[in-house]
PDB file of C-alpha atoms in Angstrom:
ATOM      1  CA  MET A   1       0.000   0.000   0.000  1.00  0.00           C
ATOM      2  CA  SER A   2       1.380   3.313  -1.004  1.00  0.00           C
ATOM      3  CA  SER A   3       1.549   5.765   1.870  1.00  0.00           C
ATOM      4  CA  PRO A   4       3.351   8.995   0.984  1.00  0.00           C
ATOM      5  CA  PHE A   5       3.778  11.329   3.916  1.00  0.00           C
ATOM      6  CA  ASP A   6       5.030  14.812   4.653  1.00  0.00           C
ATOM      7  CA  LEU A   7       7.755  15.654   7.124  1.00  0.00           C
ATOM      8  CA  PRO A   8       6.731  17.215  10.429  1.00  0.00           C
ATOM      9  CA  ALA A   9       7.085  20.973  10.501  1.00  0.00           C
ATOM     10  CA  ARG A  10       9.861  21.002  13.057  1.00  0.00           C
ATOM     11  CA  GLN A  11      13.396  19.826  12.251  1.00  0.00           C
ATOM     12  CA  PRO A  12      16.092  18.903  14.785  1.00  0.00           C
ATOM     13  CA  GLU A  13      18.768  21.513  15.394  1.00  0.00           C
ATOM     14  CA  PRO A  14      22.354  20.828  16.499  1.00  0.00           C
ATOM     15  CA  SER A  15      22.806  19.770  20.114  1.00  0.00           C
ATOM     16  CA  ALA A  16      25.514  21.395  22.191  1.00  0.00           C
ATOM     17  CA  SER A  17      26.212  18.197  24.130  1.00  0.00           C
ATOM     18  CA  ALA A  18      25.815  15.484  21.513  1.00  0.00           C
ATOM     19  CA  ALA A  19      27.540  14.617  18.267  1.00  0.00           C
ATOM     20  CA  PRO A  20      26.239  16.552  15.255  1.00  0.00           C
ATOM     21  CA  ALA A  21      23.102  15.026  13.844  1.00  0.00           C
ATOM     22  CA  PRO A  22      23.382  13.517  10.363  1.00  0.00           C
ATOM     23  CA  ALA A  23      22.203  15.776   7.599  1.00  0.00           C
ATOM     24  CA  ALA A  24      18.432  15.707   7.291  1.00  0.00           C
ATOM     25  CA  PRO A  25      17.135  14.172   4.074  1.00  0.00           C
ATOM     26  CA  ALA A  26      16.346  16.727   1.430  1.00  0.00           C
ATOM     27  CA  VAL A  27      12.644  16.079   1.528  1.00  0.00           C
ATOM     28  CA  GLY A  28      11.500  19.374   2.962  1.00  0.00           C
ATOM     29  CA  GLY A  29       9.909  22.220   1.073  1.00  0.00           C
ATOM     30  CA  HIS A  30       6.745  22.209  -0.949  1.00  0.00           C
ATOM     31  CA  ALA A  31       5.015  19.005  -2.001  1.00  0.00           C
ATOM     32  CA  GLU A  32       5.237  20.218  -5.593  1.00  0.00           C
ATOM     33  CA  ASP A  33       9.049  20.186  -5.353  1.00  0.00           C
ATOM     34  CA  ARG A  34       9.075  16.595  -4.156  1.00  0.00           C
ATOM     35  CA  ASP A  35       6.618  15.580  -6.854  1.00  0.00           C
ATOM     36  CA  THR A  36       8.895  16.815  -9.647  1.00  0.00           C
ATOM     37  CA  ARG A  37      11.756  14.567  -8.558  1.00  0.00           C
ATOM     38  CA  PRO A  38      12.099  10.914  -9.635  1.00  0.00           C
ATOM     39  CA  GLN A  39       9.717   8.876  -7.488  1.00  0.00           C
ATOM     40  CA  TYR A  40      10.741   5.706  -5.690  1.00  0.00           C
ATOM     41  CA  VAL A  41       8.965   3.285  -3.407  1.00  0.00           C
ATOM     42  CA  LEU A  42      10.229   1.099  -0.569  1.00  0.00           C
ATOM     43  CA  PRO A  43       8.755  -2.411  -0.937  1.00  0.00           C
ATOM     44  CA  LEU A  44       7.926  -4.463   2.136  1.00  0.00           C
ATOM     45  CA  VAL A  45       6.576  -8.011   1.965  1.00  0.00           C
ATOM     46  CA  VAL A  46       4.902  -9.719   4.906  1.00  0.00           C
ATOM     47  CA  ARG A  47       4.788 -13.498   5.039  1.00  0.00           C
ATOM     48  CA  LEU A  48       1.142 -14.475   5.323  1.00  0.00           C
ATOM     49  CA  GLU A  49       0.624 -18.240   5.377  1.00  0.00           C
ATOM     50  CA  ARG A  50      -3.005 -19.340   5.467  1.00  0.00           C
ATOM     51  CA  ALA A  51      -2.576 -21.753   8.349  1.00  0.00           C
ATOM     52  CA  ASP A  52      -0.427 -19.551  10.576  1.00  0.00           C
ATOM     53  CA  PRO A  53      -0.829 -15.804   9.973  1.00  0.00           C
ATOM     54  CA  PRO A  54       1.144 -13.401  12.160  1.00  0.00           C
ATOM     55  CA  ALA A  55      -0.427 -11.385  14.938  1.00  0.00           C
ATOM     56  CA  ARG A  56      -1.364  -7.883  13.852  1.00  0.00           C
ATOM     57  CA  THR A  57       0.632  -5.941  16.446  1.00  0.00           C
ATOM     58  CA  ASP A  58       3.706  -8.089  15.883  1.00  0.00           C
ATOM     59  CA  ALA A  59       3.447  -7.465  12.131  1.00  0.00           C
ATOM     60  CA  LEU A  60       3.213  -3.708  12.729  1.00  0.00           C
ATOM     61  CA  GLU A  61       6.243  -3.729  15.010  1.00  0.00           C
ATOM     62  CA  THR A  62       8.242  -5.971  12.693  1.00  0.00           C
ATOM     63  CA  SER A  63       7.506  -3.710   9.726  1.00  0.00           C
ATOM     64  CA  ALA A  64       8.813  -0.713  11.682  1.00  0.00           C
ATOM     65  CA  ARG A  65      11.958  -2.579  12.687  1.00  0.00           C
ATOM     66  CA  ALA A  66      12.476  -3.702   9.085  1.00  0.00           C
ATOM     67  CA  VAL A  67      12.551  -0.083   7.910  1.00  0.00           C
ATOM     68  CA  LEU A  68      15.021   0.827  10.660  1.00  0.00           C
ATOM     69  CA  THR A  69      17.194  -2.179   9.856  1.00  0.00           C
ATOM     70  CA  LEU A  70      17.464  -1.075   6.239  1.00  0.00           C
ATOM     71  CA  LEU A  71      18.236   2.549   7.182  1.00  0.00           C
ATOM     72  CA  ALA A  72      21.045   1.357   9.491  1.00  0.00           C
ATOM     73  CA  ASP A  73      22.533  -1.124   7.002  1.00  0.00           C
ATOM     74  CA  PRO A  74      26.077  -0.310   5.777  1.00  0.00           C
ATOM     75  CA  ARG A  75      24.811  -0.703   2.223  1.00  0.00           C
ATOM     76  CA  VAL A  76      22.799   2.455   2.964  1.00  0.00           C
ATOM     77  CA  THR A  77      24.955   4.345   5.471  1.00  0.00           C
ATOM     78  CA  ASP A  78      28.328   3.975   3.722  1.00  0.00           C
ATOM     79  CA  ALA A  79      28.985   6.690   1.162  1.00  0.00           C
ATOM     80  CA  ASP A  80      29.751   4.063  -1.465  1.00  0.00           C
ATOM     81  CA  GLY A  81      27.122   1.636  -0.199  1.00  0.00           C
ATOM     82  CA  GLU A  82      25.316  -0.487  -2.758  1.00  0.00           C
ATOM     83  CA  TRP A  83      21.915   0.974  -1.809  1.00  0.00           C
ATOM     84  CA  ALA A  84      22.984   4.454  -0.671  1.00  0.00           C
ATOM     85  CA  GLU A  85      22.187   6.264  -3.926  1.00  0.00           C
ATOM     86  CA  ARG A  86      18.739   4.704  -4.235  1.00  0.00           C
ATOM     87  CA  VAL A  87      17.815   5.503  -0.635  1.00  0.00           C
ATOM     88  CA  ALA A  88      18.988   9.097  -1.091  1.00  0.00           C
ATOM     89  CA  ALA A  89      16.868   9.444  -4.246  1.00  0.00           C
ATOM     90  CA  TRP A  90      13.875   7.938  -2.430  1.00  0.00           C
ATOM     91  CA  GLU A  91      14.244  10.362   0.485  1.00  0.00           C
ATOM     92  CA  ASP A  92      14.559  13.317  -1.914  1.00  0.00           C
ATOM     93  CA  ALA A  93      11.003  12.764  -3.146  1.00  0.00           C
ATOM     94  CA  ARG A  94       7.867  11.518  -1.411  1.00  0.00           C
ATOM     95  CA  ILE A  95       8.523   8.729   1.050  1.00  0.00           C
ATOM     96  CA  ARG A  96       6.419   5.910  -0.326  1.00  0.00           C
ATOM     97  CA  LYS A  97       6.195   2.464   1.211  1.00  0.00           C
ATOM     98  CA  VAL A  98       4.143  -0.405  -0.206  1.00  0.00           C
ATOM     99  CA  VAL A  99       3.290  -3.517   1.787  1.00  0.00           C
ATOM    100  CA  ARG A 100       2.424  -6.712  -0.090  1.00  0.00           C
ATOM    101  CA  ARG A 101       1.794 -10.235   1.102  1.00  0.00           C
ATOM    102  CA  ALA A 102       3.334 -13.541   0.091  1.00  0.00           C
ATOM    103  CA  ARG A 103       3.085 -17.180   1.044  1.00  0.00           C
ATOM    104  CA  GLY A 104       4.761 -20.430   0.109  1.00  0.00           C
ATOM    105  CA  GLY A 105       6.660 -20.257  -3.159  1.00  0.00           C
ATOM    106  CA  GLU A 106       5.921 -16.553  -3.522  1.00  0.00           C
ATOM    107  CA  TRP A 107       7.710 -15.857  -0.252  1.00  0.00           C
ATOM    108  CA  ARG A 108      10.678 -18.037  -1.218  1.00  0.00           C
ATOM    109  CA  LYS A 109      11.072 -16.216  -4.543  1.00  0.00           C
ATOM    110  CA  ALA A 110      10.808 -12.834  -2.864  1.00  0.00           C
ATOM    111  CA  ALA A 111      13.448 -13.889  -0.336  1.00  0.00           C
ATOM    112  CA  GLU A 112      15.894 -14.533  -3.183  1.00  0.00           C
ATOM    113  CA  LEU A 113      15.877 -10.845  -4.178  1.00  0.00           C
ATOM    114  CA  PRO A 114      18.341  -8.445  -2.508  1.00  0.00           C
ATOM    115  CA  GLY A 115      16.804  -7.297   0.743  1.00  0.00           C
ATOM    116  CA  ILE A 116      16.640  -7.930   4.496  1.00  0.00           C
ATOM    117  CA  THR A 117      14.254 -10.222   6.348  1.00  0.00           C
ATOM    118  CA  VAL A 118      13.326  -9.177   9.880  1.00  0.00           C
ATOM    119  CA  THR A 119      11.586 -11.669  12.147  1.00  0.00           C
ATOM    120  CA  GLY A 120       9.309 -10.857  15.070  1.00  0.00           C
ATOM    121  CA  GLU A 121       7.550 -13.202  17.460  1.00  0.00           C
ATOM    122  CA  SER A 122       5.191 -14.430  14.741  1.00  0.00           C
ATOM    123  CA  ALA A 123       5.838 -12.143  11.761  1.00  0.00           C
ATOM    124  CA  ASP A 124       8.385 -12.226   8.962  1.00  0.00           C
ATOM    125  CA  VAL A 125       8.800  -9.023   6.969  1.00  0.00           C
ATOM    126  CA  ARG A 126      11.270  -8.563   4.139  1.00  0.00           C
ATOM    127  CA  VAL A 127      12.296  -5.035   3.165  1.00  0.00           C
ATOM    128  CA  PHE A 128      13.911  -4.235  -0.157  1.00  0.00           C
ATOM    129  CA  PRO A 129      15.941  -1.226  -1.301  1.00  0.00           C
ATOM    130  CA  PRO A 130      13.837   1.459  -2.990  1.00  0.00           C
ATOM    131  CA  ILE A 131      12.776   0.942  -6.585  1.00  0.00           C
ATOM    132  CA  PRO A 132      11.285   3.300  -9.192  1.00  0.00           C
ATOM    133  CA  LEU A 133       7.496   3.440  -9.058  1.00  0.00           C
ATOM    134  CA  ASP A 134       7.288   1.653 -12.401  1.00  0.00           C
ATOM    135  CA  GLY A 135      10.285  -0.622 -11.819  1.00  0.00           C
ATOM    136  CA  TRP A 136       8.886  -3.455  -9.720  1.00  0.00           C
ATOM    137  CA  PRO A 137      10.672  -6.825 -10.110  1.00  0.00           C
ATOM    138  CA  LYS A 138       8.245  -9.400 -11.471  1.00  0.00           C
ATOM    139  CA  GLU A 139       8.570 -11.479  -8.289  1.00  0.00           C
ATOM    140  CA  LEU A 140       7.162  -8.563  -6.276  1.00  0.00           C
ATOM    141  CA  ALA A 141       4.853  -7.009  -8.860  1.00  0.00           C
ATOM    142  CA  LYS A 142       2.571 -10.043  -8.872  1.00  0.00           C
ATOM    143  CA  LEU A 143       2.119 -10.068  -5.085  1.00  0.00           C
ATOM    144  CA  GLN A 144      -1.198  -8.864  -3.696  1.00  0.00           C
ATOM    145  CA  VAL A 145      -1.601  -5.620  -1.766  1.00  0.00           C
ATOM    146  CA  SER A 146      -5.075  -6.451  -0.462  1.00  0.00           C
ATOM    147  CA  GLY A 147      -5.839  -9.226   1.976  1.00  0.00           C
ATOM    148  CA  THR A 148      -3.449  -8.144   4.708  1.00  0.00           C
ATOM    149  CA  ASP A 149      -6.128  -7.948   7.398  1.00  0.00           C
ATOM    150  CA  LEU A 150      -4.722  -9.407  10.600  1.00  0.00           C
ATOM    151  CA  ASP A 151      -5.908  -9.771  14.178  1.00  0.00           C
ATOM    152  CA  ASP A 152      -4.295 -10.090  17.574  1.00  0.00           C
ATOM    153  CA  PRO A 153      -5.128 -13.401  19.286  1.00  0.00           C
ATOM    154  CA  ARG A 154      -5.205 -11.427  22.535  1.00  0.00           C
ATOM    155  CA  PRO A 155      -4.947  -7.709  23.239  1.00  0.00           C
ATOM    156  CA  PRO A 156      -1.341  -6.497  23.490  1.00  0.00           C
ATOM    157  CA  GLY A 157      -0.273  -5.583  26.994  1.00  0.00           C
ATOM    158  CA  PRO A 158       1.323  -2.314  28.083  1.00  0.00           C
ATOM    159  CA  ALA A 159       4.361  -1.222  26.114  1.00  0.00           C
ATOM    160  CA  PRO A 160       7.646  -2.245  27.747  1.00  0.00           C
ATOM    161  CA  GLU A 161       8.973   0.555  29.923  1.00  0.00           C
ATOM    162  CA  GLY A 162      11.365   2.974  28.253  1.00  0.00           C
ATOM    163  CA  VAL A 163      11.173   1.689  24.678  1.00  0.00           C
ATOM    164  CA  PRO A 164      10.037   3.871  21.777  1.00  0.00           C
ATOM    165  CA  VAL A 165       6.282   3.659  21.239  1.00  0.00           C
ATOM    166  CA  LEU A 166       4.556   4.261  17.925  1.00  0.00           C
ATOM    167  CA  TRP A 167       1.094   5.484  18.911  1.00  0.00           C
ATOM    168  CA  LEU A 168      -1.737   4.781  16.463  1.00  0.00           C
ATOM    169  CA  ASN A 169      -4.558   7.256  16.002  1.00  0.00           C
ATOM    170  CA  PRO A 170      -7.510   5.744  17.915  1.00  0.00           C
ATOM    171  CA  ALA A 171     -10.031   7.414  15.591  1.00  0.00           C
ATOM    172  CA  LEU A 172      -8.781   5.804  12.363  1.00  0.00           C
ATOM    173  CA  GLU A 173      -9.456   2.364  10.957  1.00  0.00           C
ATOM    174  CA  MET A 174      -6.808   1.051   8.578  1.00  0.00           C
ATOM    175  CA  SER A 175      -6.005  -2.352   7.147  1.00  0.00           C
ATOM    176  CA  ALA A 176      -2.969  -4.116   8.565  1.00  0.00           C
ATOM    177  CA  GLY A 177      -1.015  -3.486   5.359  1.00  0.00           C
ATOM    178  CA  LYS A 178      -1.764   0.225   5.416  1.00  0.00           C
ATOM    179  CA  THR A 179      -0.889   0.412   9.101  1.00  0.00           C
ATOM    180  CA  MET A 180       2.375  -1.451   8.548  1.00  0.00           C
ATOM    181  CA  ALA A 181       3.386   1.244   6.068  1.00  0.00           C
ATOM    182  CA  GLN A 182       2.409   3.927   8.582  1.00  0.00           C
ATOM    183  CA  THR A 183       4.444   2.399  11.425  1.00  0.00           C
ATOM    184  CA  GLY A 184       7.351   2.178   9.003  1.00  0.00           C
ATOM    185  CA  HIS A 185       6.948   5.904   8.351  1.00  0.00           C
ATOM    186  CA  ALA A 186       6.863   6.653  12.077  1.00  0.00           C
ATOM    187  CA  ALA A 187       9.994   4.604  12.710  1.00  0.00           C
ATOM    188  CA  GLN A 188      11.741   6.551   9.962  1.00  0.00           C
ATOM    189  CA  LEU A 189      10.724   9.880  11.504  1.00  0.00           C
ATOM    190  CA  ALA A 190      12.069   8.663  14.853  1.00  0.00           C
ATOM    191  CA  TRP A 191      15.347   7.678  13.172  1.00  0.00           C
ATOM    192  CA  TRP A 192      15.717  11.179  11.727  1.00  0.00           C
ATOM    193  CA  GLU A 193      15.328  12.650  15.221  1.00  0.00           C
ATOM    194  CA  LEU A 194      18.473  10.929  16.502  1.00  0.00           C
ATOM    195  CA  ASP A 195      22.160  11.742  16.218  1.00  0.00           C
ATOM    196  CA  THR A 196      24.731   9.114  15.276  1.00  0.00           C
ATOM    197  CA  PRO A 197      25.482   7.760  18.802  1.00  0.00           C
ATOM    198  CA  GLN A 198      21.767   7.465  19.555  1.00  0.00           C
ATOM    199  CA  ARG A 199      21.167   5.624  16.300  1.00  0.00           C
ATOM    200  CA  GLU A 200      24.051   3.267  17.029  1.00  0.00           C
ATOM    201  CA  LYS A 201      22.666   2.514  20.501  1.00  0.00           C
ATOM    202  CA  TRP A 202      19.183   1.789  19.162  1.00  0.00           C
ATOM    203  CA  ALA A 203      20.588  -0.476  16.454  1.00  0.00           C
ATOM    204  CA  ALA A 204      22.888  -2.284  18.903  1.00  0.00           C
ATOM    205  CA  ASP A 205      19.882  -2.950  21.140  1.00  0.00           C
ATOM    206  CA  GLY A 206      18.013  -4.518  18.208  1.00  0.00           C
ATOM    207  CA  PHE A 207      15.596  -1.623  17.620  1.00  0.00           C
ATOM    208  CA  PRO A 208      13.251  -2.312  20.532  1.00  0.00           C
ATOM    209  CA  LEU A 209       9.896  -0.604  20.032  1.00  0.00           C
ATOM    210  CA  ALA A 210       6.192  -1.079  20.594  1.00  0.00           C
ATOM    211  CA  VAL A 211       3.100  -0.242  18.572  1.00  0.00           C
ATOM    212  CA  ARG A 212      -0.018   0.572  20.550  1.00  0.00           C
ATOM    213  CA  THR A 213      -3.288   2.392  19.929  1.00  0.00           C
ATOM    214  CA  ALA A 214      -3.249   5.665  21.822  1.00  0.00           C
ATOM    215  CA  PRO A 215      -5.933   6.293  24.438  1.00  0.00           C
ATOM    216  CA  ALA A 216      -8.377   8.742  22.881  1.00  0.00           C
ATOM    217  CA  PRO A 217      -7.923  11.388  25.627  1.00  0.00           C
ATOM    218  CA  ALA A 218      -4.135  11.313  25.108  1.00  0.00           C
ATOM    219  CA  TRP A 219      -4.194  11.875  21.338  1.00  0.00           C
ATOM    220  CA  PRO A 220      -4.443  15.708  21.422  1.00  0.00           C
ATOM    221  CA  THR A 221      -1.378  15.894  23.669  1.00  0.00           C
ATOM    222  CA  LEU A 222       0.569  13.419  21.552  1.00  0.00           C
ATOM    223  CA  THR A 223      -0.074  15.535  18.450  1.00  0.00           C
ATOM    224  CA  ASP A 224       0.651  18.944  20.000  1.00  0.00           C
ATOM    225  CA  GLY A 225       3.907  19.363  18.050  1.00  0.00           C
ATOM    226  CA  ARG A 226       6.427  17.968  20.517  1.00  0.00           C
ATOM    227  CA  LEU A 227       6.716  14.587  18.807  1.00  0.00           C
ATOM    228  CA  PRO A 228       7.078  13.471  15.168  1.00  0.00           C
ATOM    229  CA  VAL A 229       3.695  12.851  13.558  1.00  0.00           C
ATOM    230  CA  VAL A 230       2.999  10.942  10.347  1.00  0.00           C
ATOM    231  CA  ARG A 231       0.454  12.753   8.176  1.00  0.00           C
ATOM    232  CA  ASP A 232      -0.814  10.662   5.308  1.00  0.00           C
ATOM    233  CA  ALA A 233      -1.180  12.025   1.787  1.00  0.00           C
ATOM    234  CA  GLY A 234      -4.586  10.352   1.527  1.00  0.00           C
ATOM    235  CA  PHE A 235      -4.057   8.272  -1.611  1.00  0.00           C
ATOM    236  CA  THR A 236      -5.577   5.160   0.002  1.00  0.00           C
ATOM    237  CA  GLU A 237      -8.082   4.380   2.772  1.00  0.00           C
ATOM    238  CA  ILE A 238      -8.022   7.648   4.737  1.00  0.00           C
ATOM    239  CA  ALA A 239      -8.444  11.393   4.162  1.00  0.00           C
ATOM    240  CA  PRO A 240      -5.471  13.544   3.098  1.00  0.00           C
ATOM    241  CA  GLY A 241      -3.604  15.073   5.999  1.00  0.00           C
ATOM    242  CA  SER A 242      -4.787  12.493   8.521  1.00  0.00           C
ATOM    243  CA  ALA A 243      -2.437  12.085  11.470  1.00  0.00           C
ATOM    244  CA  THR A 244      -1.887   8.341  11.636  1.00  0.00           C
ATOM    245  CA  VAL A 245       1.011   7.600  13.993  1.00  0.00           C
ATOM    246  CA  VAL A 246       3.039   9.514  16.579  1.00  0.00           C
ATOM    247  CA  ALA A 247       6.609   8.425  17.351  1.00  0.00           C
ATOM    248  CA  ASP A 248       7.576   8.706  21.022  1.00  0.00           C
ATOM    249  CA  LEU A 249      11.210   7.673  21.440  1.00  0.00           C
ATOM    250  CA  GLY A 250      10.992   6.979  25.160  1.00  0.00           C
ATOM    251  CA  GLU A 251      13.427   7.762  27.929  1.00  0.00           C
ATOM    252  CA  HIS A 252      16.346   5.630  26.675  1.00  0.00           C
ATOM    253  CA  TYR A 253      16.384   6.954  23.109  1.00  0.00           C
ATOM    254  CA  ARG A 254      14.792  10.392  23.396  1.00  0.00           C
ATOM    255  CA  PRO A 255      17.061  13.035  21.833  1.00  0.00           C
ATOM    256  CA  ALA A 256      18.872  15.436  24.120  1.00  0.00           C
ATOM    257  CA  PRO A 257      17.265  18.886  24.401  1.00  0.00           C
ATOM    258  CA  ARG A 258      18.066  20.974  21.351  1.00  0.00           C
ATOM    259  CA  LEU A 259      19.399  24.490  21.524  1.00  0.00           C
ATOM    260  CA  ARG A 260      16.991  26.772  19.711  1.00  0.00           C
ATOM    261  CA  ARG A 261      18.308  29.583  17.563  1.00  0.00           C
ATOM    262  CA  GLN A 262      17.177  32.988  18.825  1.00  0.00           C
TER     263      GLN A 262
END
């Protein structure tokens, strides 16, 4: 499912006590500017076997960790990395992610393509380097976007203390595939908030995070501008500009206070 989103209005500024933050992706400015650049999409494939589908929350969390795992991969972070140029081009335009499903032989064929498989408690998600919108490999192009509705066998408990939490908008209903793209967006916004040492710590810890639906009374506070918010472009399922997910990095990964320019 394609889920373009716009950056939050605020951008991190240099910290006096921490290492300089990596350069922010050149995706700011007007939507028209991003639309004129070559458009790429980040494919994600969730393994969805008929007899043993993953739990919804685990799939959402695994999708978010898959995006982070790709962003932290040396093939992306190294200047001469194999995927670095494609990721830079993707981040220079609209940040599209598409989630498709695969089972059996489809999953095995998808797993043969260059990418990274991330495994949760019950979910397997494979993320691939960005591709042009019209450049899907045949093994991925034939996979279905619809049919990714998933359930939790039991309600997820409280988020583990201190880990980043991706809070879902309690007023929106989205398919699991759509929501997986949204949690991937939120994880990416959280990644952009961090400086290099903070990113390295999160990666070394295995990208712990939780996805939970926000309590309705808490949503206005979560979206008051202090935290990164994903706002959907509205191409599928929900209205343009809808706030879908808020990324709260938690006490162990929250960025140090930024010095504001006067």
